[in-house]
XYZ file of C-alpha atoms in Angstrom:
463
model
C -46.096 14.963 -34.062
C -44.995 17.107 -31.163
C -48.756 17.376 -30.004
C -48.876 13.724 -29.670
C -45.766 13.647 -27.527
C -47.026 16.633 -25.586
C -49.961 14.549 -24.392
C -47.563 12.208 -22.722
C -46.060 14.928 -20.690
C -45.505 14.568 -17.803
C -45.095 10.899 -17.251
C -45.857 9.304 -13.927
C -42.380 9.591 -11.843
C -42.141 5.807 -11.401
C -42.734 5.269 -15.186
C -40.358 7.997 -15.908
C -37.673 6.330 -13.596
C -38.089 2.906 -15.073
C -37.844 3.919 -18.730
C -34.763 6.374 -18.122
C -32.941 3.548 -16.401
C -33.780 1.144 -19.181
C -32.640 3.746 -21.653
C -29.261 4.144 -20.004
C -28.670 0.514 -19.722
C -29.756 -0.259 -23.272
C -27.520 2.699 -24.795
C -24.534 1.686 -22.924
C -24.661 -2.081 -22.581
C -26.436 -2.855 -25.969
C -25.681 0.062 -28.318
C -22.298 0.604 -26.850
C -22.832 4.234 -26.860
C -20.296 6.259 -24.745
C -21.572 6.676 -21.249
C -21.479 10.434 -21.449
C -24.056 10.535 -24.400
C -26.193 7.772 -22.857
C -26.524 9.769 -19.438
C -27.169 12.949 -21.448
C -29.807 11.273 -23.569
C -31.466 10.024 -20.294
C -31.279 13.475 -18.743
C -32.960 14.889 -21.843
C -35.676 12.310 -21.756
C -36.386 13.054 -18.147
C -36.398 16.754 -18.634
C -38.737 16.560 -21.607
C -41.318 14.057 -20.234
C -40.838 14.690 -16.525
C -40.574 18.277 -15.649
C -43.835 20.252 -15.951
C -44.265 23.738 -17.011
C -41.584 23.681 -19.685
C -41.544 23.248 -23.350
C -39.037 20.976 -25.132
C -36.492 23.564 -25.846
C -36.777 25.087 -22.376
C -36.558 21.636 -20.774
C -33.335 20.860 -22.807
C -31.869 24.143 -21.571
C -32.672 23.463 -18.087
C -30.932 20.054 -18.344
C -27.855 21.702 -19.757
C -27.843 24.255 -17.031
C -27.819 21.398 -14.473
C -24.980 19.722 -16.535
C -23.034 22.892 -16.295
C -23.775 23.209 -12.454
C -22.592 19.667 -11.934
C -19.286 20.396 -13.983
C -18.702 23.328 -11.660
C -19.212 21.237 -8.465
C -16.858 18.290 -9.409
C -14.793 19.382 -12.392
C -11.940 21.181 -10.776
C -11.597 18.681 -7.837
C -11.479 15.726 -10.092
C -8.845 17.450 -12.314
C -6.603 18.443 -9.477
C -6.941 15.149 -7.660
C -5.970 13.344 -10.904
C -2.766 15.427 -10.995
C -2.062 14.559 -7.341
C -2.356 10.704 -8.212
C -0.225 10.868 -11.187
C 2.483 12.967 -9.561
C 2.474 10.514 -6.494
C 2.939 7.608 -8.802
C 5.693 9.108 -11.175
C 7.694 10.563 -8.296
C 7.819 7.267 -6.465
C 6.072 8.779 -3.532
C 3.190 6.184 -3.696
C 5.645 3.424 -3.624
C 7.490 4.899 -0.669
C 4.344 5.004 1.284
C 3.451 1.430 0.344
C 6.923 0.122 1.295
C 6.675 1.860 4.829
C 3.143 0.542 5.074
C 4.153 -3.048 4.326
C 7.164 -2.935 6.461
C 5.057 -1.757 9.479
C 1.940 -4.031 8.938
C 2.974 -6.836 6.748
C 1.692 -7.707 3.459
C -0.982 -10.050 4.614
C -2.739 -7.215 6.681
C -2.332 -4.657 3.905
C -6.124 -4.884 2.677
C -7.321 -4.248 6.405
C -4.906 -1.363 6.687
C -6.113 0.130 3.407
C -9.879 -0.400 4.852
C -9.126 1.413 8.087
C -7.230 4.188 6.437
C -10.050 4.875 4.116
C -12.467 4.693 6.887
C -10.711 7.378 8.767
C -9.999 9.653 5.801
C -13.577 9.351 4.704
C -14.905 11.321 7.634
C -13.832 14.726 6.546
C -13.337 14.075 2.722
C -15.806 13.001 -0.074
C -15.226 9.397 -1.421
C -13.924 10.637 -4.798
C -11.194 12.605 -3.109
C -10.220 9.654 -0.819
C -10.313 7.186 -3.721
C -8.087 9.529 -5.987
C -5.621 9.958 -3.103
C -5.389 6.149 -2.254
C -5.766 4.447 -5.654
C -2.017 4.993 -6.347
C -1.224 3.079 -3.212
C -3.482 0.072 -4.379
C -1.833 0.162 -7.652
C 1.716 0.350 -6.428
C 1.006 -2.319 -3.812
C -0.355 -4.651 -6.510
C 2.676 -3.951 -8.746
C 4.945 -4.974 -5.715
C 3.038 -8.106 -4.778
C 1.739 -9.055 -8.196
C -1.736 -9.930 -6.830
C -5.006 -8.739 -5.160
C -5.688 -5.905 -7.361
C -9.466 -6.090 -6.878
C -9.110 -6.712 -3.211
C -6.966 -3.625 -2.634
C -9.431 -1.381 -4.764
C -12.492 -2.719 -2.789
C -10.957 -2.406 0.568
C -10.579 1.419 -0.023
C -14.022 1.549 -1.258
C -15.491 -0.321 1.672
C -13.820 1.916 4.225
C -14.492 5.284 2.582
C -18.219 4.737 1.623
C -19.410 3.908 5.100
C -18.140 7.133 6.744
C -19.227 9.048 3.722
C -22.793 7.946 4.278
C -23.078 8.109 8.070
C -20.414 10.091 9.929
C -20.527 13.913 10.167
C -19.032 16.315 9.176
C -19.571 14.937 5.682
C -22.350 17.008 4.316
C -25.074 14.323 3.876
C -24.892 12.940 7.411
C -24.457 16.473 8.787
C -27.607 17.830 7.119
C -29.462 14.549 7.827
C -28.809 14.907 11.453
C -30.147 18.450 11.401
C -33.305 17.479 9.640
C -34.055 14.554 11.939
C -33.249 16.993 14.997
C -30.537 14.860 16.423
C -27.762 15.658 18.747
C -24.491 15.829 16.572
C -22.300 14.180 19.148
C -24.813 11.223 19.306
C -24.930 11.000 15.647
C -21.031 10.915 15.249
C -20.775 8.201 17.886
C -23.596 6.214 16.253
C -22.257 6.653 12.765
C -18.654 5.401 13.792
C -19.951 2.538 15.917
C -22.518 1.415 13.171
C -19.659 1.477 10.616
C -17.573 -1.182 11.881
C -19.738 -4.234 10.916
C -20.627 -3.116 7.447
C -17.055 -2.176 6.629
C -15.815 -5.672 7.849
C -18.532 -7.141 5.650
C -17.364 -5.039 2.797
C -13.857 -6.444 3.341
C -15.075 -9.851 3.485
C -16.942 -9.494 0.082
C -13.731 -7.869 -1.325
C -11.758 -10.973 -0.570
C -14.488 -13.250 -2.027
C -14.690 -11.050 -5.067
C -10.868 -11.012 -5.543
C -10.801 -14.950 -5.285
C -13.806 -15.406 -7.621
C -12.823 -12.817 -10.239
C -9.014 -11.967 -10.052
C -8.077 -9.013 -12.209
C -4.503 -8.197 -13.114
C -3.174 -4.571 -12.694
C -4.745 -2.509 -15.484
C -3.690 0.657 -17.222
C -5.559 3.589 -15.829
C -5.421 7.382 -16.230
C -1.994 8.770 -15.412
C -0.112 5.555 -15.542
C 0.177 2.305 -17.444
C 0.828 -1.122 -15.883
C 4.548 -0.996 -17.205
C 4.828 2.522 -15.493
C 3.685 1.195 -12.161
C 5.847 -1.873 -12.346
C 8.941 0.267 -13.078
C 8.102 2.511 -10.128
C 7.898 -0.535 -7.878
C 11.264 -1.880 -8.976
C 13.039 1.475 -8.066
C 15.778 1.215 -5.395
C 15.221 2.946 -2.158
C 17.631 5.654 -2.885
C 15.475 6.795 -5.834
C 12.427 7.408 -3.743
C 11.410 10.563 -1.823
C 11.326 10.588 1.818
C 8.222 9.227 3.690
C 7.335 12.587 5.086
C 7.519 14.313 1.595
C 5.613 11.392 0.046
C 2.654 11.448 2.531
C 2.379 15.240 2.705
C 0.082 15.578 -0.395
C -2.208 12.887 1.126
C -2.188 14.393 4.704
C -2.382 17.981 3.842
C -5.874 18.105 2.369
C -7.219 15.815 5.010
C -5.804 18.048 7.803
C -7.020 21.166 6.196
C -10.596 19.937 5.313
C -10.883 18.226 8.699
C -9.846 21.526 10.496
C -12.425 23.453 8.614
C -15.195 20.904 9.516
C -14.233 21.050 13.162
C -14.070 24.962 13.314
C -17.370 24.960 11.558
C -19.081 23.389 14.526
C -17.429 25.864 16.961
C -17.299 29.119 14.730
C -19.646 31.053 17.086
C -16.989 30.783 19.894
C -13.919 31.598 17.679
C -12.489 34.807 16.206
C -14.050 35.629 12.799
C -10.789 36.267 11.045
C -9.391 32.778 12.233
C -12.616 31.109 11.189
C -12.317 32.694 7.720
C -8.739 31.766 7.180
C -9.623 28.098 8.122
C -12.570 28.043 5.896
C -10.635 29.201 2.973
C -7.703 26.721 3.590
C -10.275 23.951 4.145
C -12.272 24.609 1.026
C -12.035 21.290 -0.770
C -10.707 22.944 -3.921
C -8.089 25.076 -2.195
C -6.860 22.133 -0.023
C -6.606 19.991 -3.199
C -4.689 22.725 -5.050
C -2.189 22.974 -2.161
C -1.840 19.233 -2.166
C -1.235 19.114 -5.935
C 1.391 21.735 -5.626
C 3.163 19.643 -2.963
C 2.845 16.500 -5.145
C 4.206 18.255 -8.171
C 6.983 19.833 -6.110
C 7.961 16.340 -4.914
C 7.886 15.086 -8.485
C 10.068 17.823 -9.832
C 12.642 17.516 -7.006
C 12.875 13.851 -7.570
C 13.410 14.414 -11.406
C 15.717 17.354 -10.889
C 13.437 19.655 -12.986
C 12.713 23.248 -12.781
C 9.122 24.569 -12.122
C 8.722 25.624 -15.782
C 8.472 21.740 -16.576
C 5.225 21.493 -14.730
C 3.293 21.239 -17.741
C 4.884 17.884 -18.585
C 3.498 16.577 -15.213
C -0.036 17.777 -15.328
C -0.859 17.483 -19.005
C -1.679 13.802 -19.400
C -3.627 13.456 -16.162
C -5.644 16.563 -17.029
C -6.458 15.142 -20.474
C -7.730 11.786 -18.959
C -9.706 13.479 -16.173
C -11.763 15.306 -18.745
C -13.625 12.130 -19.780
C -14.335 11.389 -15.999
C -15.617 14.989 -15.590
C -17.894 14.752 -18.564
C -19.542 11.336 -17.569
C -19.815 12.766 -13.813
C -21.495 15.873 -15.048
C -23.938 14.078 -17.263
C -24.839 11.697 -14.347
C -25.415 14.828 -12.152
C -27.751 16.327 -14.937
C -29.642 13.095 -15.015
C -30.081 13.018 -11.220
C -31.106 16.635 -11.011
C -33.872 16.081 -13.718
C -35.157 13.114 -11.928
C -35.310 15.051 -8.715
C -37.287 17.838 -10.290
C -39.658 15.284 -11.815
C -41.204 14.642 -8.424
C -40.093 11.240 -7.817
C -39.665 11.965 -4.034
C -43.276 13.276 -3.646
C -44.565 10.030 -5.462
C -42.756 7.768 -2.928
C -44.052 9.924 -0.248
C -47.585 9.741 -1.345
C -47.544 5.909 -1.533
C -46.090 5.024 1.853
C -47.312 4.483 5.418
C -45.535 2.487 8.036
C -44.364 2.441 11.744
C -41.658 0.572 13.849
C -39.656 -1.841 12.032
C -41.760 -1.197 8.961
C -40.758 2.449 9.174
C -37.086 1.626 9.299
C -37.398 -0.727 6.251
C -39.351 2.030 4.510
C -36.636 4.743 5.188
C -34.012 2.440 3.848
C -35.907 1.654 0.725
C -36.757 5.350 -0.030
C -33.164 6.163 0.329
C -32.207 3.189 -1.822
C -34.614 4.125 -4.535
C -33.605 7.679 -4.652
C -29.856 6.671 -4.823
C -30.578 4.384 -7.756
C -32.708 7.112 -9.377
C -30.317 9.963 -9.126
C -26.908 8.630 -8.212
C -25.824 10.801 -5.249
C -25.741 9.511 -1.843
C -25.847 12.998 -0.392
C -29.068 13.941 -2.242
C -30.695 10.507 -1.396
C -30.097 10.793 2.356
C -31.016 14.531 2.620
C -34.204 13.881 0.526
C -35.150 10.952 2.462
C -34.577 12.462 5.752
C -36.949 15.299 4.779
C -39.587 12.707 3.775
C -39.274 10.817 6.915
C -39.718 13.989 8.916
C -42.870 14.910 6.833
C -44.159 11.471 8.029
C -43.603 12.471 11.556
C -40.024 11.603 12.269
C -38.873 9.106 14.865
C -41.566 9.930 17.344
C -44.558 9.880 14.829
C -43.143 6.618 13.279
C -42.663 4.837 16.652
C -38.945 4.146 16.200
C -35.759 5.669 17.672
C -34.219 8.396 15.475
C -30.832 6.718 15.578
C -32.296 3.617 13.876
C -33.799 5.893 11.221
C -30.647 7.761 10.639
C -28.666 4.474 10.176
C -31.331 3.106 7.805
C -31.380 6.230 5.695
C -27.578 6.535 5.583
C -26.898 2.859 4.391
C -29.911 2.907 2.115
C -28.044 5.850 0.268
C -25.322 3.450 -0.702
C -27.420 0.654 -2.364
C -27.714 0.144 -6.089
C -24.901 2.324 -7.219
C -24.721 2.033 -11.044
C -24.153 4.046 -14.066
C -25.633 7.454 -12.931
C -23.312 7.650 -9.935
C -20.098 9.487 -10.265
C -18.479 7.126 -7.890
C -19.188 4.224 -10.335
C -17.289 6.050 -13.122
C -14.518 7.150 -10.829
C -13.906 3.676 -9.584
C -14.242 2.213 -13.164
C -11.989 4.673 -15.016
C -9.294 5.156 -12.339
C -9.039 1.396 -11.702
C -9.112 0.402 -15.476
C -12.198 -1.834 -14.965
C -15.017 -2.271 -17.623
C -18.510 -1.294 -16.912
C -19.449 -4.968 -16.395
C -16.652 -5.641 -14.060
C -17.569 -2.558 -12.043
C -21.225 -3.594 -11.864
C -20.029 -7.035 -10.484
C -17.653 -5.620 -7.979
C -18.281 -1.876 -6.892
C -22.251 -2.031 -7.084
C -22.548 -5.284 -5.377
C -19.962 -4.185 -2.706
C -21.956 -1.084 -1.855
C -25.271 -3.158 -1.923
C -23.829 -5.634 0.541
C -22.673 -2.856 2.920
C -26.060 -1.309 2.518
C -27.997 -4.277 3.439
C -25.823 -5.058 6.519
C -26.385 -1.458 7.528
C -30.294 -2.132 7.212
C -29.940 -5.124 9.470
C -28.113 -3.241 12.027
C -30.831 -0.391 11.846
C -33.558 -3.049 12.463
C -31.785 -4.453 15.413
C -31.153 -1.001 16.934
C -34.924 -0.227 16.311
C -35.917 -3.274 18.207
C -33.466 -2.727 20.972
C -33.873 1.012 21.428
C -37.623 1.214 20.924
C -39.080 4.702 20.364
């Protein structure tokens, strides 16, 4: 029997992609298998039938090695961010921020303010970190107003994913700019300018989705609906100060942002200074310091000593474990697809120029995003493919148009192999079906609007 299956190895990358996607959908949607096991099964399938030069046992070991690597990349930050979110909610810090927020902007403009805040915060920080930091605000805001839970959630997503995909110093856009040999200042300005319309389109969809499918506040990791409602009813005297409340959110943003800026000018700065800023700006270090600040606020509000820290971190760490497993399984699946040669297969079957090249770049990025789940991997891989086809000059189109097309293509078709899908689902308390109808459609709408902008830019700027 093994010899029969060996004859099928390797499958064509497009066949492999299609079958593995169907496998995930059937296992989760029809068989109701836990997402972790469904994604591991898909990753194992791709490893066995898609990666040349390995036997079955070696292929599975390679898949598990990628699973371990993915856990190492995301596990700690997810766990620590979950602690920050829980501490912000339990201490009343999130509610303090929301009250100040509403007092300045008014309730009617709260979704727009969430969008703008996420847009700005998404420049130096990964989407998952931004969402973990802001989702307690969305939950507390909904508890206070009693409505628009979906709108608040999607407003955060719409702002943060735009800058995550197109504005340096986020790694994907930064590396993409280097591959396409573009000036970093031009890329920064282009990414910000081209982000306004897609973000507004995302907010419009969020409003529509909230009206069409209103969802009540749900229990989620770290806090139940009753917990959030109780926090929202607290008197002002029971809440921490605004400065103490906002510190756990601002601290990692400042540290990570500073490291990004210093990284650009490191050659002109003292080596010791650069080393210290790099250390403090490391995502995991910055989040650890933020977690310490959040827990400190909680303990002070409760009048508890530091030895009671375990009571604060135990529950969020337990619930974060499920998210870490699912995220790492999706990472292993994406890594196996990448090794299967799906990028080379796309490259071998293409050929276009001008507006067609822009559409092709967007399509390749979207397909890679759907295949392996990571926007960063999709945009970097596609940029390399585009350069192998001749880049902007060889394709007869301005590189800015290609850059925008690739970035927004990397947002399209986010589904069950994307860690962002599960972070949004689990931290919001939404089902997989609700997440597909909200998160997935939101990112695809933003992606299509980004493509339309890229086509306009290509027509206006020429080559």
